[in-house]
Each structure stands twice: as structure tokens, then as C-alpha cells.
mmCIF file of C-alpha atoms in Angstrom:
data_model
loop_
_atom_site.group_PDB
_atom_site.id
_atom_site.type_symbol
_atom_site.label_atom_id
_atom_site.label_comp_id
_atom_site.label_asym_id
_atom_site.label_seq_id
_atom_site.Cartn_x
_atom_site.Cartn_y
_atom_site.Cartn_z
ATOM 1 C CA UNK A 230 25.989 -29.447 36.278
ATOM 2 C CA UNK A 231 22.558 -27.822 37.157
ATOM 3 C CA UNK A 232 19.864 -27.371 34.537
ATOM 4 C CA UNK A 233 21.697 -26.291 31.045
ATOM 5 C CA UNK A 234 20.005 -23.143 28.938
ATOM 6 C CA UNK A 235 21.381 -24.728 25.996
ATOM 7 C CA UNK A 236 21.957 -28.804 26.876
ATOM 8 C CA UNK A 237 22.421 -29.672 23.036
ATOM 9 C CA UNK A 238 24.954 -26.732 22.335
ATOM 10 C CA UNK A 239 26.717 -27.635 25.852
ATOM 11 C CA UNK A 240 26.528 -31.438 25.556
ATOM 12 C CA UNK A 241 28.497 -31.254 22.130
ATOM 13 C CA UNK A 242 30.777 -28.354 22.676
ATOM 14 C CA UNK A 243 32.737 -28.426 25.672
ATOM 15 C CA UNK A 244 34.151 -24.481 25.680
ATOM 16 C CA UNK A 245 30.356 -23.738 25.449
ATOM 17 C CA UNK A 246 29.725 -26.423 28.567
ATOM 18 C CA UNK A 247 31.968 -24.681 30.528
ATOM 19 C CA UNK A 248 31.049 -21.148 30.032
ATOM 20 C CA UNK A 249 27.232 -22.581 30.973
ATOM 21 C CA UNK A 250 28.742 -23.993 33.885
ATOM 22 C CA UNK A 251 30.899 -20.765 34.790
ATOM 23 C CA UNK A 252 27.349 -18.306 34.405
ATOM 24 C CA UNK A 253 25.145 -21.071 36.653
ATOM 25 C CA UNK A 254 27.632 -20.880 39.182
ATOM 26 C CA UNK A 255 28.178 -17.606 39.664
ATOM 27 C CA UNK A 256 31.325 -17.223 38.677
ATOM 28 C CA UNK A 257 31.127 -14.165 36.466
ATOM 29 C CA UNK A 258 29.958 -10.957 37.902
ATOM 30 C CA UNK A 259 29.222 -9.602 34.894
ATOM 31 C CA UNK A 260 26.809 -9.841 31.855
ATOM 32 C CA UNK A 261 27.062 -13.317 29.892
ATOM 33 C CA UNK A 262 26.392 -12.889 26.342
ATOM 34 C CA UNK A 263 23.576 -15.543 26.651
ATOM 35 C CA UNK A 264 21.095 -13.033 27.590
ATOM 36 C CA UNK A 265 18.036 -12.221 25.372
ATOM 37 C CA UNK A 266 19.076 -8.504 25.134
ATOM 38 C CA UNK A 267 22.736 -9.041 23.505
ATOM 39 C CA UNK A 268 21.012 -12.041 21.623
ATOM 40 C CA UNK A 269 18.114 -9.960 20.132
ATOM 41 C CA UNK A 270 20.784 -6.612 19.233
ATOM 42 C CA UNK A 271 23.000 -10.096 17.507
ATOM 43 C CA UNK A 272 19.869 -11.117 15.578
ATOM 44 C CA UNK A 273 18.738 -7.767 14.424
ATOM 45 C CA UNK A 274 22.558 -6.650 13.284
ATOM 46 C CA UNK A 275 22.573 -9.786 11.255
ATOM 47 C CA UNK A 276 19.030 -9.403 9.905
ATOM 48 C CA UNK A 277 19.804 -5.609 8.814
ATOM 49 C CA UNK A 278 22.737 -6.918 7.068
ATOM 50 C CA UNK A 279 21.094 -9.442 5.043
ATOM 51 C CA UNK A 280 18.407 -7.733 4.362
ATOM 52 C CA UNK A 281 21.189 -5.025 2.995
ATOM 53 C CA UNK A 282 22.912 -7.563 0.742
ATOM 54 C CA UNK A 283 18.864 -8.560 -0.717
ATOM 55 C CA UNK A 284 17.997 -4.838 -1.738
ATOM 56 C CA UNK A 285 21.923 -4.917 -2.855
ATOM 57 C CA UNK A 286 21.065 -7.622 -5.268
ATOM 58 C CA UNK A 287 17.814 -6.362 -5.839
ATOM 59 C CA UNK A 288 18.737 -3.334 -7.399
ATOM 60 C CA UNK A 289 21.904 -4.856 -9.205
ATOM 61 C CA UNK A 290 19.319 -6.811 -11.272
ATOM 62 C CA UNK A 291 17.185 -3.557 -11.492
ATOM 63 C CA UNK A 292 13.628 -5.158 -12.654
ATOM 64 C CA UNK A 293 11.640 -7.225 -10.164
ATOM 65 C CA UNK A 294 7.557 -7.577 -9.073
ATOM 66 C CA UNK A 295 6.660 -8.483 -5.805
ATOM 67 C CA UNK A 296 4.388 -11.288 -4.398
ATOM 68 C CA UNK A 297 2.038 -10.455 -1.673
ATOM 69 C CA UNK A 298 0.020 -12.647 0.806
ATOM 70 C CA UNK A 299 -2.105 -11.677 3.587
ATOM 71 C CA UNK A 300 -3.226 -13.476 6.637
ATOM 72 C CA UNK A 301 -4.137 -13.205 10.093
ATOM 73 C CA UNK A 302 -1.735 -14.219 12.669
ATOM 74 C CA UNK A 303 -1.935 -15.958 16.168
ATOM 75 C CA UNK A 304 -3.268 -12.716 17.801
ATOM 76 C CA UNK A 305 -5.837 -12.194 14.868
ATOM 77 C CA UNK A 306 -3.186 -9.139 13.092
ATOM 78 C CA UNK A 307 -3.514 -9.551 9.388
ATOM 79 C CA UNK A 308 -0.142 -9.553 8.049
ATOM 80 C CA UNK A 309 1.288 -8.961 4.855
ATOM 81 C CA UNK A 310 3.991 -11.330 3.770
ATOM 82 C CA UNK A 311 6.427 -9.568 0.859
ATOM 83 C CA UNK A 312 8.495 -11.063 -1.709
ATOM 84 C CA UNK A 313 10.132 -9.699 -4.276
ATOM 85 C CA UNK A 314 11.275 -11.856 -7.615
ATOM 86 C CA UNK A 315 14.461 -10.760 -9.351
ATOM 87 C CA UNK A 316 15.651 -12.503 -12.502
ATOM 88 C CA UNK A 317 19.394 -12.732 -12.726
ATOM 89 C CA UNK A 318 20.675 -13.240 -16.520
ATOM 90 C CA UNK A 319 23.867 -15.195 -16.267
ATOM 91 C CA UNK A 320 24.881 -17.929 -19.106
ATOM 92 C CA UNK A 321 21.205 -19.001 -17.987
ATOM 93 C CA UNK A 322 18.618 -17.102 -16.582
ATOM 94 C CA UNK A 323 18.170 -17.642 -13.008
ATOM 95 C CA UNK A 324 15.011 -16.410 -10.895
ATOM 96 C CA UNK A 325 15.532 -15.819 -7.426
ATOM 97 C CA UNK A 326 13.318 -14.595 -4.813
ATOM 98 C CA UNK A 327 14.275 -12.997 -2.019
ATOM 99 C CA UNK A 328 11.733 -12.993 1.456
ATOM 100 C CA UNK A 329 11.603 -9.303 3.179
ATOM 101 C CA UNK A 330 9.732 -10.051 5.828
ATOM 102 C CA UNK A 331 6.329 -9.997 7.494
ATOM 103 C CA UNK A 332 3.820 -6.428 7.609
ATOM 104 C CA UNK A 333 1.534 -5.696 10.274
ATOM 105 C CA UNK A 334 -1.517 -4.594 8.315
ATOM 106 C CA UNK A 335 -3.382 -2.382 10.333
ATOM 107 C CA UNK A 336 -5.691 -1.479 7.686
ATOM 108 C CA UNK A 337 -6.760 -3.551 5.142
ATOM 109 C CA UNK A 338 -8.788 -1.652 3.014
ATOM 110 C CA UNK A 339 -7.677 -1.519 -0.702
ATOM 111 C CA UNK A 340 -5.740 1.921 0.045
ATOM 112 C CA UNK A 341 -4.146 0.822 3.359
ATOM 113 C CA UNK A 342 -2.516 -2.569 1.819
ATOM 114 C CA UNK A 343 -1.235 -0.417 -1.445
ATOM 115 C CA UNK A 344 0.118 2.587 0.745
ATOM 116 C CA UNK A 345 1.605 -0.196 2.815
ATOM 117 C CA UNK A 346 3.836 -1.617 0.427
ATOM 118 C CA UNK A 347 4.671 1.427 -1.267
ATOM 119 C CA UNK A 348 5.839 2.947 2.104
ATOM 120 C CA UNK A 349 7.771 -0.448 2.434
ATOM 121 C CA UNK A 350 9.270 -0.410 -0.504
ATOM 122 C CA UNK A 351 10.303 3.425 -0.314
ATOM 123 C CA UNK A 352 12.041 2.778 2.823
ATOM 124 C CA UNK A 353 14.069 -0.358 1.728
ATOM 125 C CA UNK A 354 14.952 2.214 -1.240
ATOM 126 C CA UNK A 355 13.698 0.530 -3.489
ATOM 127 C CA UNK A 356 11.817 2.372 -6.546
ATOM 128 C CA UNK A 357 7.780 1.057 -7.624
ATOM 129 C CA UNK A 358 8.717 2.252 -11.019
ATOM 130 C CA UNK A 359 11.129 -0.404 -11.250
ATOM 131 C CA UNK A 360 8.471 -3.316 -10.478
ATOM 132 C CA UNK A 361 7.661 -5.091 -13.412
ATOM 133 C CA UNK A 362 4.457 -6.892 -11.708
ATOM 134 C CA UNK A 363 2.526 -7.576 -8.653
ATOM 135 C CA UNK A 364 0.244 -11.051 -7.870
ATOM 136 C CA UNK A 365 -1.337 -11.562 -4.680
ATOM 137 C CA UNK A 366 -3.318 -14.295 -2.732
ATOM 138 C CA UNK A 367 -7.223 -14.155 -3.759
ATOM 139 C CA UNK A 368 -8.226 -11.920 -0.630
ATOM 140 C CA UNK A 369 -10.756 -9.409 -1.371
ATOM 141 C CA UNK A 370 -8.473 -6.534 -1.781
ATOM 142 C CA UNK A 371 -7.158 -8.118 -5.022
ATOM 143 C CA UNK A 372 -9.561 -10.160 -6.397
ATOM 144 C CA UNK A 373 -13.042 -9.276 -8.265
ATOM 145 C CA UNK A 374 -13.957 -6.429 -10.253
ATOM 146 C CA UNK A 375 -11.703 -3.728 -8.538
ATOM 147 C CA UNK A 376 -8.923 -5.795 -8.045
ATOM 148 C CA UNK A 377 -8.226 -2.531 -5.740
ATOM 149 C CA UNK A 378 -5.036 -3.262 -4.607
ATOM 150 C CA UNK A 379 -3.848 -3.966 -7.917
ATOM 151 C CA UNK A 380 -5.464 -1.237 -9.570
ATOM 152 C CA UNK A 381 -4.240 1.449 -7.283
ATOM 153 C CA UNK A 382 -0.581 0.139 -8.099
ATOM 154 C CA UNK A 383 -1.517 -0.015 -11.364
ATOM 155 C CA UNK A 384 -2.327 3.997 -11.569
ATOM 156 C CA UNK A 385 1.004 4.636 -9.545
ATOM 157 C CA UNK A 386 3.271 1.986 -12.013
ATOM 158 C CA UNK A 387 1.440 0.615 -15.496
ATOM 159 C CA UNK A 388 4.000 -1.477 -16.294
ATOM 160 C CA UNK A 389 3.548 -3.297 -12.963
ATOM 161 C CA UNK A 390 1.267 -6.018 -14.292
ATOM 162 C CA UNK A 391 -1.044 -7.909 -12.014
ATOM 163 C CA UNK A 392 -0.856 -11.708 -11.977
ATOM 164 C CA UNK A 393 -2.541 -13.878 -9.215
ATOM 165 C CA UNK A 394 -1.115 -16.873 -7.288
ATOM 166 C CA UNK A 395 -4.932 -19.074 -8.373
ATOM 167 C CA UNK A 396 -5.670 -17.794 -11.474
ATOM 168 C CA UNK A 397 -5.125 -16.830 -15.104
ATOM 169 C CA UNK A 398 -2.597 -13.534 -16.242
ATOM 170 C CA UNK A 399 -4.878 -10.535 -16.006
ATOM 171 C CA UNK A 400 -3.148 -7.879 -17.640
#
């Protein structure tokens, strides 16, 4: 066999060995389903419906606040990671927390990063008047005597109370 595109999958699954050897050969004369097109459309199908069965959940349990962290990436984007805490009341409580992904923060003035996650959280349909509280890293959007971030979220939902990651409740 010639170079493998996927030696550990081949080496321990012989259908899979075969099919590798079938597409280096050129035995197929049409598309394999080892291409990065068909691979990415598989990943995001999958992704959409997890992230489905998350704002599923999410709203089953109704109440939730979301944790936010910002920070720049490889290519020097600041990006907004979001969170969003759900307690689930069973015979015990249970607090889960449920990862929706990574924001490209093109602004990152106090109104960009609120607008941000309120557009985010509009499109997963999920309603802000729901969200029971809000804590962020200590960048300078959230920290100090504006807290702006918070505050502006504050004025749109009071009962979302800000909490930080690195410091004391701050109601």
C-alpha cells in the first residue's frame, strides 16, 4: 500500500484499509467520502444537531446565566468564548454547563461585546430575560467602575446578576 490518509484508522480496520487502498489506486471514478468537503458538511450536520439538543435542554430547564471569556486567537481576533450554566433539579440538583462555541469579536468596546451576545443568544432562540446571571474574565470591558459589559446587560435584564470568574459576588 502507498502512503495511507488515515494509517491508524486503516491499520486497525481492514474494510477501512481497503477502501484507502481502492481510492489510492484509482479504482473508483467517483467521489470518496474521505474528502474535506463531505467531511466538513458531516461535521457541521452533527454540530447543528448538538448544538439543537443544548438549547433543547437549555430551555427545558428554563433559568440559566452565561459565562464569558475573551481572548485573542492565533491570528490576533479576540474571541468570545460562551457558556451557558443550567441547573437541572432531579432527586439532586445537578449543574451542567453546556459550551456554544467560540465568537469572533470584531469590536470590543463595552457595546460591541454586549450586542454580541445578545445577537447570539437571540439567534440560538434563546431569551436574555431568562438569564439569571452573567460573570466574565477580568478584561476591561467587565471589570472596574463601569463594569460596561455587565452594566449594559444589566439595563436590558436586572435579574441577570454579574459575578466574576477572580473575584467577589458584585450584585
Amino acid at each position: 500500500m502507498k502512503s495511507l490518509n488515515f494509517p491508524l484508522l486503516a491499520r486497525f480496520d481492514p474494510v477501512m484499509k481497503q477502501h484507502i487502498e481502492r481510492v489510492e489506486s484509482g479504482q473508483f471514478s467517483h467521489s470518496s467520502y474521505l474528502g474535506n468537503v463531505i467531511q466538513n458538511k458531516l461535521i457541521a450536520s452533527i454540530s447543528g444537531k448538538i448544538m439543537d439538543t443544548v438549547v433543547t435542554e437549555i430551555k427545558q430547564f428554563k433559568y440559566y446565566s452565561v459565562i464569558l471569556d475573551c481572548t485573542p486567537d492565533v491570528s490576533h481576533q479576540e474571541q468570545m468564548s460562551v457558556t451557558i450554566r443550567t441547573v437541572k433539579m432531579d432527586k439532586a440538583p445537578e449543574i451542567k454547563e453546556h459550551f456554544t462555541g467560540f465568537l469572533i469579536a470584531s469590536e470590543t468596546t463595552g457595546l460591541g461585546l454586549s450586542q454580541l451576545i445578545l445577537k447570539t443568544l437571540m439567534e440560538l432562540n434563546i431569551p436574555f430575560d431568562d438569564c439569571k446571571g452573567q460573570s466574565y474574565d477580568n478584561g476591561a470591558n467587565t471589570k472596574g467602575r463601569n463594569k460596561e459589559v455587565p452594566a449594559r446587560l444589566l439595563d436590558k435584564n436586572p435579574r441577570a446578576l454579574h459575578f466574576m470568574f477572580h473575584g467577589v459576588y458584585i450584585p
